[in-house]
C-alpha cells in the first residue's frame, strides 16, 4: 500500500495540475468582456461553457484525486428548488457536490476572486460575494441570495452549507438562517462518504415562511433523520469561543456553551459572551481543568471561604459537581448577578457602606459591612479595599466603587442578599417590638412607622456614640 501510494501521489498531483490549467482558459473566456461585472446571470454560450465544459473538467479533477461518487436521489431543477442546502460539512473535498450539481453558485469571500488560477475559475461560478469590510455584508448577502432564489430559473441554483463551519460528521449543528430567509423551496443534500443523497425538495409551509428558524430546524431534523445522526444546538460561534478559549490557555472544550440556545434564552450577543470568557479565564486559569472551584472563586473575589460565599458558589454550580464551567458562569452572571448590578443597587450598596454619610467609604466602614455580611469578625479586607481604591486617598469615591462593581458583577449578588437579610432582620425586630408594645398597651392604635422613616439603610454599623435603644443595628446581636 505504501509503494502504491508513492506511485499514485505524483500521478494524481500532475493530473490535478493539468486539469486546472485546462479549466482556467475556459473560465476566463466565459467571464471575459462582461460589462455587467456579474450583476446579471450568464446566458447563451457562456452558460453552456460553464455548465458543460467546466462540469466535465470538474468531474475529471475529482476522479484524478481518487473520488468515485454514487449519487442517490434526483437533482431538482433551479425552478423546483432554487437553493441546495448541503450537510454535514466536514472537508475541502465536500466541494465535489458543486460539480455533481452542475456548478451552482456558491457563497464566497470577495478576496477569493483575486487568487491566481482559482479566482478565475471561482468567478465563472457566479458566486454570491461577501464583502468582509462592509458592515452591511450579512444583509447584502441575504438580499443577493433572495434575488437569485426568486429569479425563476434565470440564475443558477445557490449551494449553501447551512452549518457555517466544518464538523466531525457525528451530528448536525444549528443551521444558519441565510438559506431559509428567501422563503423558497430548498433541496436537502446529504454528504455521506462514500456516497451522496439528494433528498426530496422541501417546500416551506406558511408557518415556515414566516419563521426562518423553524424552517431551518425542520430541514435539519429531516436531514439528521435520513443521516441517522443527532442534532445539537452548537453553532459556528461555539467554534469561535473554543478557539478563543485555547488562546486564553483554557481547554478548548471550555468554550462550548450551545451559543444559539443560550443567546436566545438570555438575550446575549457574541461580544458579551466573549468578554465573559475573558473574565472566566482570569478565574479558571488557576485550576487545571478549565473550571472554577470554590478556592479559585474565593481567591478571585479576595474573600475567604465562608457559608455565604459557598451559597453564592452553589447558585452558579447548577449541576452540583463542585465546579463552575463556562456555561454555568455565563448563566450565573446573566440570571443572578447582572440583573442585580443596576445603578440603583450600586447606589444602595454605596450608601450601605458609607456609614457617616460623607460621600466616601473608609476602610473601616468597608470592612465593617464585609465582615458583617460574611459573618467573619476578624476578616482582613485591606487587599480588596486597595484593589478598589485608585488614588491612594484611603477613601473610596462613588466613581471608584461603581467602576469596580461593574467590572465584578459577582459582588452584586452578595450586596443584594445582604440588603435583603438586613430588611428581614429589621422587620422581624419591628414586629417583635410592636407586638410587645401592643401587649403592654392594649389601647394603642395599631400603626407602624415605615422602615424608611425609622431606620436609615446606611446605619448598620455601630458608630462611636451610643445610639437610641429603639434603633436597629446589624451589630446589635454581635
Short mmCIF file of C-alpha atoms in Angstrom, two decimals:
data_model
loop_
_atom_site.label_atom_id
_atom_site.label_comp_id
_atom_site.label_asym_id
_atom_site.label_seq_id
_atom_site.Cartn_x
_atom_site.Cartn_y
_atom_site.Cartn_z
CA UNK A 1 0.00 0.00 0.00
CA UNK A 2 2.84 2.39 0.82
CA UNK A 3 4.51 1.66 -2.52
CA UNK A 4 1.21 2.15 -4.34
CA UNK A 5 0.72 5.48 -2.61
CA UNK A 6 4.22 6.62 -3.55
CA UNK A 7 3.50 5.81 -7.20
CA UNK A 8 -0.02 7.30 -7.31
CA UNK A 9 0.64 10.54 -5.43
CA UNK A 10 2.79 12.23 -8.10
CA UNK A 11 0.44 10.99 -10.83
CA UNK A 12 -2.56 12.47 -9.03
CA UNK A 13 -0.78 15.79 -8.47
CA UNK A 14 0.17 16.01 -12.14
CA UNK A 15 -3.38 15.12 -13.21
CA UNK A 16 -4.94 17.76 -10.93
CA UNK A 17 -2.49 20.42 -12.16
CA UNK A 18 -3.19 19.63 -15.83
CA UNK A 19 -6.97 19.74 -15.34
CA UNK A 20 -6.80 23.08 -13.51
CA UNK A 21 -4.67 24.54 -16.28
CA UNK A 22 -7.21 23.33 -18.83
CA UNK A 23 -10.13 24.76 -16.84
CA UNK A 24 -8.61 28.23 -16.46
CA UNK A 25 -8.86 29.35 -20.13
CA UNK A 26 -12.47 28.17 -20.39
CA UNK A 27 -13.38 30.05 -17.20
CA UNK A 28 -11.53 33.10 -18.47
CA UNK A 29 -13.32 33.08 -21.82
CA UNK A 30 -16.75 32.57 -20.19
CA UNK A 31 -16.31 35.60 -17.92
CA UNK A 32 -14.37 37.95 -20.21
CA UNK A 33 -15.78 41.16 -21.72
CA UNK A 34 -18.75 41.32 -19.33
CA UNK A 35 -19.60 44.97 -18.68
CA UNK A 36 -22.18 43.97 -16.06
CA UNK A 37 -19.41 42.54 -13.81
CA UNK A 38 -21.54 39.66 -12.57
CA UNK A 39 -24.69 41.66 -11.87
CA UNK A 40 -26.66 39.57 -14.40
CA UNK A 41 -26.57 35.79 -14.93
CA UNK A 42 -24.52 34.14 -17.65
CA UNK A 43 -26.56 33.26 -20.73
CA UNK A 44 -26.08 31.59 -24.10
CA UNK A 45 -22.70 30.15 -24.92
CA UNK A 46 -21.19 31.47 -21.67
CA UNK A 47 -23.62 29.45 -19.61
CA UNK A 48 -23.11 26.38 -21.81
CA UNK A 49 -19.36 26.63 -21.36
CA UNK A 50 -19.52 26.77 -17.57
CA UNK A 51 -22.25 24.15 -17.14
CA UNK A 52 -20.91 21.67 -19.67
CA UNK A 53 -17.17 22.03 -20.20
CA UNK A 54 -16.27 23.08 -16.66
CA UNK A 55 -18.60 20.49 -15.11
CA UNK A 56 -16.87 17.77 -17.15
CA UNK A 57 -13.43 19.03 -16.13
CA UNK A 58 -14.57 19.20 -12.50
CA UNK A 59 -15.60 15.55 -12.56
CA UNK A 60 -12.24 14.67 -14.10
CA UNK A 61 -10.49 16.66 -11.37
CA UNK A 62 -12.08 14.69 -8.54
CA UNK A 63 -11.58 11.42 -10.43
CA UNK A 64 -7.87 12.24 -10.61
CA UNK A 65 -7.92 12.64 -6.84
CA UNK A 66 -9.45 9.18 -6.47
CA UNK A 67 -13.15 10.02 -5.97
CA UNK A 68 -15.87 7.82 -7.43
CA UNK A 69 -19.24 9.03 -6.18
CA UNK A 70 -22.56 7.21 -6.06
CA UNK A 71 -25.44 9.69 -6.28
CA UNK A 72 -28.80 8.73 -4.78
CA UNK A 73 -31.95 10.67 -5.49
CA UNK A 74 -32.73 13.19 -8.22
CA UNK A 75 -31.23 16.64 -8.51
CA UNK A 76 -34.03 19.21 -8.60
CA UNK A 77 -34.03 21.95 -11.22
CA UNK A 78 -33.43 25.59 -10.32
CA UNK A 79 -37.17 26.30 -10.65
CA UNK A 80 -38.12 23.41 -8.33
CA UNK A 81 -35.52 24.19 -5.67
CA UNK A 82 -33.55 27.42 -6.13
CA UNK A 83 -31.39 26.60 -3.09
CA UNK A 84 -29.41 23.47 -2.25
CA UNK A 85 -28.60 23.01 1.46
CA UNK A 86 -25.69 20.60 1.94
CA UNK A 87 -24.67 18.90 5.19
CA UNK A 88 -22.72 17.74 7.05
CA UNK A 89 -19.78 19.90 6.00
CA UNK A 90 -16.50 18.34 7.10
CA UNK A 91 -13.86 18.72 4.41
CA UNK A 92 -12.48 20.69 1.49
CA UNK A 93 -13.48 17.73 -0.66
CA UNK A 94 -17.17 18.44 0.01
CA UNK A 95 -16.85 20.78 -2.96
CA UNK A 96 -17.49 17.74 -5.13
CA UNK A 97 -21.20 18.40 -4.54
CA UNK A 98 -20.83 21.59 -6.56
CA UNK A 99 -19.53 19.61 -9.53
CA UNK A 100 -22.21 16.90 -9.33
CA UNK A 101 -24.97 19.53 -9.05
CA UNK A 102 -23.92 21.22 -12.29
CA UNK A 103 -21.79 24.05 -10.84
CA UNK A 104 -24.40 26.09 -8.94
CA UNK A 105 -23.46 29.43 -7.41
CA UNK A 106 -21.80 29.40 -4.02
CA UNK A 107 -21.21 31.97 -1.28
CA UNK A 108 -17.60 33.12 -1.15
CA UNK A 109 -15.43 35.94 0.16
CA UNK A 110 -14.76 38.64 -2.41
CA UNK A 111 -10.99 38.37 -1.79
CA UNK A 112 -11.01 34.83 -3.20
CA UNK A 113 -11.58 36.21 -6.71
CA UNK A 114 -8.08 37.67 -6.68
CA UNK A 115 -6.43 34.29 -6.06
CA UNK A 116 -4.28 33.15 -9.01
CA UNK A 117 -5.90 30.48 -11.19
CA UNK A 118 -8.60 29.58 -8.63
CA UNK A 119 -10.05 33.10 -8.63
CA UNK A 120 -10.88 32.94 -12.34
CA UNK A 121 -12.48 29.51 -12.03
CA UNK A 122 -14.43 30.68 -8.99
CA UNK A 123 -15.67 33.75 -10.89
CA UNK A 124 -17.17 31.52 -13.58
CA UNK A 125 -19.49 30.02 -10.93
CA UNK A 126 -21.12 33.46 -10.44
CA UNK A 127 -20.66 33.33 -6.65
CA UNK A 128 -22.54 35.41 -4.11
CA UNK A 129 -19.71 37.58 -2.84
CA UNK A 130 -19.28 38.55 0.80
CA UNK A 131 -17.55 41.90 1.36
CA UNK A 132 -15.91 41.46 4.76
CA UNK A 133 -15.13 45.16 5.15
CA UNK A 134 -18.78 46.09 4.55
CA UNK A 135 -20.71 46.45 7.85
CA UNK A 136 -23.91 45.56 5.97
CA UNK A 137 -22.33 42.47 4.42
CA UNK A 138 -24.69 39.95 6.02
CA UNK A 139 -27.82 41.82 4.96
CA UNK A 140 -26.50 42.39 1.42
CA UNK A 141 -25.56 38.72 1.08
CA UNK A 142 -29.04 37.59 2.12
CA UNK A 143 -30.61 40.11 -0.26
CA UNK A 144 -28.49 38.78 -3.13
CA UNK A 145 -29.41 35.17 -2.31
CA UNK A 146 -33.08 36.17 -2.22
CA UNK A 147 -32.85 37.91 -5.61
CA UNK A 148 -31.28 34.84 -7.21
CA UNK A 149 -33.62 32.39 -5.49
CA UNK A 150 -36.70 34.25 -6.74
CA UNK A 151 -35.46 34.75 -10.32
CA UNK A 152 -37.50 31.78 -11.62
CA UNK A 153 -34.52 29.93 -13.08
CA UNK A 154 -32.65 32.87 -14.62
CA UNK A 155 -29.83 32.45 -12.13
CA UNK A 156 -28.30 29.04 -11.36
CA UNK A 157 -29.10 27.36 -8.06
CA UNK A 158 -27.33 28.59 -4.94
CA UNK A 159 -25.45 25.94 -2.96
CA UNK A 160 -25.10 26.65 0.76
CA UNK A 161 -23.53 24.76 3.65
CA UNK A 162 -26.01 25.91 6.34
CA UNK A 163 -23.88 24.77 9.29
CA UNK A 164 -21.45 27.57 8.51
CA UNK A 165 -18.39 25.55 9.57
CA UNK A 166 -16.80 22.12 9.35
CA UNK A 167 -17.79 19.43 11.86
CA UNK A 168 -16.78 15.83 12.59
CA UNK A 169 -19.92 14.43 10.89
CA UNK A 170 -21.23 12.85 14.11
CA UNK A 171 -24.17 15.28 14.36
CA UNK A 172 -25.80 18.26 12.65
CA UNK A 173 -25.24 21.56 14.42
CA UNK A 174 -27.59 24.55 14.25
CA UNK A 175 -28.29 25.75 10.71
CA UNK A 176 -27.75 29.39 9.80
CA UNK A 177 -30.88 31.13 8.52
CA UNK A 178 -29.46 32.55 5.27
CA UNK A 179 -30.73 29.71 3.08
CA UNK A 180 -34.22 29.89 4.56
CA UNK A 181 -34.97 33.62 4.72
CA UNK A 182 -35.87 33.79 0.96
CA UNK A 183 -38.93 31.57 1.70
CA UNK A 184 -38.35 29.35 -1.35
CA UNK A 185 -38.23 25.54 -1.64
CA UNK A 186 -34.86 24.01 -0.76
CA UNK A 187 -33.40 20.63 -1.65
CA UNK A 188 -31.52 18.95 1.20
CA UNK A 189 -28.31 17.24 0.05
CA UNK A 190 -26.57 14.76 2.35
CA UNK A 191 -22.87 14.02 2.02
CA UNK A 192 -22.04 10.56 3.29
CA UNK A 193 -18.67 9.25 2.29
CA UNK A 194 -18.51 7.25 0.03
CA UNK A 195 -21.88 8.29 -1.48
CA UNK A 196 -24.23 11.25 -1.73
CA UNK A 197 -28.01 11.59 -1.35
CA UNK A 198 -30.26 14.21 -2.92
CA UNK A 199 -33.42 14.23 -0.81
CA UNK A 200 -36.88 15.34 -1.99
CA UNK A 201 -37.44 19.08 -2.25
CA UNK A 202 -38.76 20.66 0.96
CA UNK A 203 -41.41 23.27 0.18
CA UNK A 204 -41.90 25.64 3.14
CA UNK A 205 -45.31 25.89 4.76
CA UNK A 206 -46.87 29.27 5.55
CA UNK A 207 -45.65 28.92 9.12
CA UNK A 208 -42.11 28.19 7.94
CA UNK A 209 -42.16 31.12 5.51
CA UNK A 210 -42.86 33.45 8.42
CA UNK A 211 -40.26 31.82 10.68
CA UNK A 212 -36.85 31.06 9.07
CA UNK A 213 -35.61 29.48 12.31
CA UNK A 214 -38.45 26.94 12.25
CA UNK A 215 -37.82 26.35 8.53
CA UNK A 216 -34.12 25.70 9.17
CA UNK A 217 -34.77 23.40 12.15
CA UNK A 218 -37.30 21.25 10.29
CA UNK A 219 -34.99 20.81 7.31
CA UNK A 220 -32.12 19.98 9.67
CA UNK A 221 -34.25 17.41 11.54
CA UNK A 222 -35.25 15.78 8.27
CA UNK A 223 -31.62 15.57 7.14
CA UNK A 224 -30.44 14.27 10.52
CA UNK A 225 -33.11 11.57 10.45
CA UNK A 226 -32.02 10.44 6.99
CA UNK A 227 -28.37 10.57 8.03
CA UNK A 228 -29.15 8.80 11.33
CA UNK A 229 -27.26 11.31 13.47
CA UNK A 230 -28.44 13.55 16.33
CA UNK A 231 -28.77 17.33 16.21
CA UNK A 232 -27.17 19.78 18.62
CA UNK A 233 -27.56 23.48 19.38
CA UNK A 234 -23.88 24.20 18.75
CA UNK A 235 -23.01 26.75 16.06
CA UNK A 236 -20.03 28.36 14.40
CA UNK A 237 -19.94 30.82 17.31
CA UNK A 238 -19.15 27.89 19.61
CA UNK A 239 -16.14 27.13 17.39
CA UNK A 240 -15.01 30.74 17.73
CA UNK A 241 -15.39 30.50 21.50
CA UNK A 242 -13.39 27.25 21.53
CA UNK A 243 -10.57 28.93 19.60
CA UNK A 244 -10.67 31.90 21.98
CA UNK A 245 -10.59 29.53 24.97
CA UNK A 246 -7.46 27.89 23.56
CA UNK A 247 -5.83 31.30 23.10
CA UNK A 248 -6.58 32.04 26.77
CA UNK A 249 -4.78 28.79 27.76
CA UNK A 250 -8.06 27.11 28.67
CA UNK A 251 -9.07 23.68 27.33
CA UNK A 252 -10.81 24.30 24.01
CA UNK A 253 -13.93 22.44 25.13
CA UNK A 254 -14.36 25.08 27.85
CA UNK A 255 -15.79 27.40 25.18
CA UNK A 256 -18.74 25.15 24.35
CA UNK A 257 -21.91 26.82 25.62
CA UNK A 258 -24.52 25.98 22.93
CA UNK A 259 -24.42 29.58 21.77
CA UNK A 260 -27.73 29.62 19.89
CA UNK A 261 -29.77 28.29 22.81
CA UNK A 262 -28.10 30.38 25.49
CA UNK A 263 -28.08 33.61 23.46
CA UNK A 264 -31.77 33.23 22.63
CA UNK A 265 -32.89 32.46 26.18
CA UNK A 266 -30.71 35.07 27.88
CA UNK A 267 -30.70 37.65 25.08
CA UNK A 268 -26.90 37.65 24.86
CA UNK A 269 -24.69 38.75 21.98
CA UNK A 270 -21.39 37.28 20.81
CA UNK A 271 -19.31 40.22 22.05
CA UNK A 272 -20.81 39.99 25.53
CA UNK A 273 -20.15 36.26 25.86
CA UNK A 274 -16.61 36.76 24.54
CA UNK A 275 -15.95 39.35 27.26
CA UNK A 276 -17.32 36.94 29.86
CA UNK A 277 -14.88 34.30 28.58
CA UNK A 278 -12.02 36.68 29.44
CA UNK A 279 -13.46 37.12 32.94
CA UNK A 280 -13.89 33.36 33.32
CA UNK A 281 -10.32 32.71 32.17
CA UNK A 282 -8.99 35.17 34.77
CA UNK A 283 -10.51 32.93 37.45
CA UNK A 284 -10.22 29.45 35.93
CA UNK A 285 -6.60 29.70 34.77
CA UNK A 286 -5.56 28.98 38.35
CA UNK A 287 -7.06 25.49 38.01
CA UNK A 288 -6.01 22.73 35.65
CA UNK A 289 -9.34 21.64 34.23
CA UNK A 290 -10.68 24.94 32.91
CA UNK A 291 -13.27 25.05 35.70
CA UNK A 292 -13.70 27.21 38.78
CA UNK A 293 -13.57 25.55 42.19
CA UNK A 294 -14.59 27.16 45.45
CA UNK A 295 -10.95 28.06 46.22
CA UNK A 296 -10.44 29.83 42.87
CA UNK A 297 -13.78 31.57 43.30
CA UNK A 298 -12.78 32.86 46.74
CA UNK A 299 -9.30 33.92 45.57
CA UNK A 300 -10.78 35.89 42.68
CA UNK A 301 -13.19 37.72 44.98
CA UNK A 302 -10.39 38.15 47.55
CA UNK A 303 -12.65 36.70 50.21
CA UNK A 304 -12.26 33.65 52.46
CA UNK A 305 -14.38 30.57 52.01
CA UNK A 306 -17.44 31.09 54.19
CA UNK A 307 -21.01 29.87 54.37
CA UNK A 308 -22.24 32.94 52.49
CA UNK A 309 -19.64 32.51 49.74
CA UNK A 310 -20.43 28.81 49.43
CA UNK A 311 -24.12 29.64 49.00
CA UNK A 312 -23.24 32.06 46.19
CA UNK A 313 -20.98 29.42 44.64
CA UNK A 314 -23.79 26.87 44.70
CA UNK A 315 -26.05 29.29 42.83
CA UNK A 316 -23.53 29.23 39.97
CA UNK A 317 -22.86 25.48 40.22
CA UNK A 318 -26.07 24.34 38.54
CA UNK A 319 -25.25 20.62 38.31
CA UNK A 320 -23.79 20.41 41.82
CA UNK A 321 -20.46 18.85 40.79
CA UNK A 322 -18.42 21.24 42.93
CA UNK A 323 -17.09 23.28 39.99
CA UNK A 324 -18.33 26.06 37.71
CA UNK A 325 -17.81 25.62 33.96
CA UNK A 326 -18.04 28.48 31.47
CA UNK A 327 -21.66 27.79 30.58
CA UNK A 328 -22.68 27.88 34.25
CA UNK A 329 -20.66 31.06 34.71
CA UNK A 330 -22.44 32.80 31.81
CA UNK A 331 -25.85 31.75 33.11
CA UNK A 332 -24.95 32.80 36.65
CA UNK A 333 -23.84 36.26 35.59
CA UNK A 334 -26.88 36.74 33.37
CA UNK A 335 -29.51 35.40 35.75
CA UNK A 336 -28.09 36.20 39.19
CA UNK A 337 -25.53 39.00 39.01
CA UNK A 338 -26.18 41.31 36.07
CA UNK A 339 -29.88 41.90 36.89
CA UNK A 340 -28.82 42.84 40.42
CA UNK A 341 -25.90 45.00 39.28
CA UNK A 342 -28.01 48.05 38.42
CA UNK A 343 -27.39 51.73 39.09
CA UNK A 344 -29.97 51.60 41.87
CA UNK A 345 -28.30 48.61 43.52
CA UNK A 346 -24.85 50.19 43.29
CA UNK A 347 -26.13 53.43 44.82
CA UNK A 348 -27.86 51.49 47.59
CA UNK A 349 -24.72 49.46 48.27
CA UNK A 350 -22.62 52.63 48.40
CA UNK A 351 -24.99 54.16 50.95
CA UNK A 352 -24.82 50.93 52.90
CA UNK A 353 -21.02 51.19 53.17
CA UNK A 354 -20.98 54.97 53.71
CA UNK A 355 -21.94 54.83 57.38
CA UNK A 356 -21.27 58.50 58.20
CA UNK A 357 -22.92 59.86 55.02
CA UNK A 358 -19.85 61.87 53.96
CA UNK A 359 -19.92 60.70 50.32
CA UNK A 360 -16.94 58.35 50.65
CA UNK A 361 -16.11 54.98 52.18
CA UNK A 362 -13.21 54.43 54.54
CA UNK A 363 -11.50 51.08 55.00
CA UNK A 364 -13.11 50.71 58.44
CA UNK A 365 -16.60 51.33 57.02
CA UNK A 366 -15.89 48.94 54.15
CA UNK A 367 -14.56 46.23 56.46
CA UNK A 368 -17.49 46.59 58.85
CA UNK A 369 -20.05 45.63 56.20
CA UNK A 370 -17.95 42.90 54.58
CA UNK A 371 -17.25 41.25 57.92
CA UNK A 372 -20.89 41.51 58.92
CA UNK A 373 -22.20 40.14 55.62
CA UNK A 374 -19.82 37.17 55.63
CA UNK A 375 -20.09 36.56 59.35
CA UNK A 376 -16.30 36.69 59.84
CA UNK A 377 -15.44 39.29 62.52
CA UNK A 378 -11.63 39.11 62.07
CA UNK A 379 -11.57 39.28 58.25
CA UNK A 380 -8.76 41.36 56.70
CA UNK A 381 -10.23 43.39 53.81
CA UNK A 382 -7.21 45.60 53.11
CA UNK A 383 -6.25 43.84 49.85
CA UNK A 384 -9.77 44.08 48.48
CA UNK A 385 -10.03 47.73 49.54
CA UNK A 386 -6.73 48.58 47.83
CA UNK A 387 -7.89 46.94 44.60
CA UNK A 388 -10.96 49.19 44.50
CA UNK A 389 -9.07 52.33 45.57
CA UNK A 390 -7.24 54.01 42.68
CA UNK A 391 -5.82 57.27 44.10
CA UNK A 392 -4.25 56.33 47.49
CA UNK A 393 -6.69 58.65 49.27
CA UNK A 394 -7.60 55.97 51.83
CA UNK A 395 -11.21 56.51 50.79
CA UNK A 396 -13.44 55.18 48.05
CA UNK A 397 -15.41 57.61 45.93
CA UNK A 398 -18.68 56.61 44.32
CA UNK A 399 -16.99 56.57 40.89
CA UNK A 400 -14.35 54.09 42.11
CA UNK A 401 -16.97 51.95 43.81
CA UNK A 402 -19.22 51.91 40.73
CA UNK A 403 -16.37 51.10 38.34
CA UNK A 404 -15.35 48.13 40.48
CA UNK A 405 -18.94 46.90 40.81
CA UNK A 406 -19.50 46.99 37.05
CA UNK A 407 -16.29 45.05 36.39
CA UNK A 408 -17.03 42.48 39.11
CA UNK A 409 -20.77 41.72 38.93
CA UNK A 410 -20.29 38.70 41.19
CA UNK A 411 -20.34 41.04 44.20
CA UNK A 412 -23.80 42.35 43.26
CA UNK A 413 -25.49 39.17 44.45
CA UNK A 414 -23.66 39.43 47.78
CA UNK A 415 -24.81 43.05 48.15
CA UNK A 416 -28.46 42.33 47.37
CA UNK A 417 -28.53 39.22 49.55
CA UNK A 418 -27.11 41.19 52.46
CA UNK A 419 -29.58 44.05 51.93
CA UNK A 420 -32.49 41.64 51.99
CA UNK A 421 -31.19 40.00 55.13
CA UNK A 422 -30.95 43.45 56.72
CA UNK A 423 -34.54 44.24 55.78
CA UNK A 424 -35.75 40.90 57.12
CA UNK A 425 -33.79 41.48 60.31
CA UNK A 426 -35.27 44.96 60.76
CA UNK A 427 -38.83 43.84 60.00
CA UNK A 428 -38.52 40.92 62.42
CA UNK A 429 -37.36 43.16 65.27
CA UNK A 430 -40.06 45.71 64.42
CA UNK A 431 -42.72 43.04 64.62
CA UNK A 432 -41.39 41.75 67.94
CA UNK A 433 -41.16 45.25 69.45
CA UNK A 434 -44.59 46.16 68.07
CA UNK A 435 -46.34 43.10 69.48
CA UNK A 436 -44.63 43.58 72.85
CA UNK A 437 -45.75 47.20 72.94
CA UNK A 438 -49.32 46.28 71.99
CA UNK A 439 -49.42 43.59 74.65
CA UNK A 440 -48.43 46.12 77.31
CA UNK A 441 -50.73 48.90 75.95
CA UNK A 442 -53.94 47.35 74.57
CA UNK A 443 -55.48 50.71 73.72
CA UNK A 444 -52.70 51.79 71.34
CA UNK A 445 -53.59 52.40 67.70
CA UNK A 446 -52.15 49.59 65.59
CA UNK A 447 -49.98 51.53 63.15
CA UNK A 448 -46.32 51.11 62.33
CA UNK A 449 -43.67 53.62 61.34
CA UNK A 450 -42.40 52.86 57.82
CA UNK A 451 -38.93 51.34 57.67
CA UNK A 452 -37.59 54.19 55.57
CA UNK A 453 -38.63 56.72 58.22
CA UNK A 454 -37.38 54.73 61.17
CA UNK A 455 -34.13 53.05 60.12
CA UNK A 456 -31.82 54.58 57.51
CA UNK A 457 -30.35 51.90 55.31
CA UNK A 458 -26.77 53.00 55.89
CA UNK A 459 -26.94 52.80 59.68
CA UNK A 460 -25.92 49.15 60.01
CA UNK A 461 -22.57 49.52 61.75
CA UNK A 462 -22.20 50.99 65.24
CA UNK A 463 -20.67 54.44 65.39
CA UNK A 464 -18.57 55.81 68.21
CA UNK A 465 -21.51 57.25 70.16
CA UNK A 466 -24.32 55.39 71.88
CA UNK A 467 -27.45 55.11 69.73
CA UNK A 468 -31.00 55.14 70.91
CA UNK A 469 -32.26 51.73 72.03
CA UNK A 470 -35.09 51.85 69.51
CA UNK A 471 -32.72 51.97 66.51
CA UNK A 472 -31.73 48.80 64.75
CA UNK A 473 -28.13 47.89 64.05
CA UNK A 474 -26.61 44.96 62.24
CA UNK A 475 -24.06 44.67 65.01
CA UNK A 476 -26.64 44.70 67.78
CA UNK A 477 -26.54 40.98 68.41
CA UNK A 478 -22.80 40.51 67.81
#
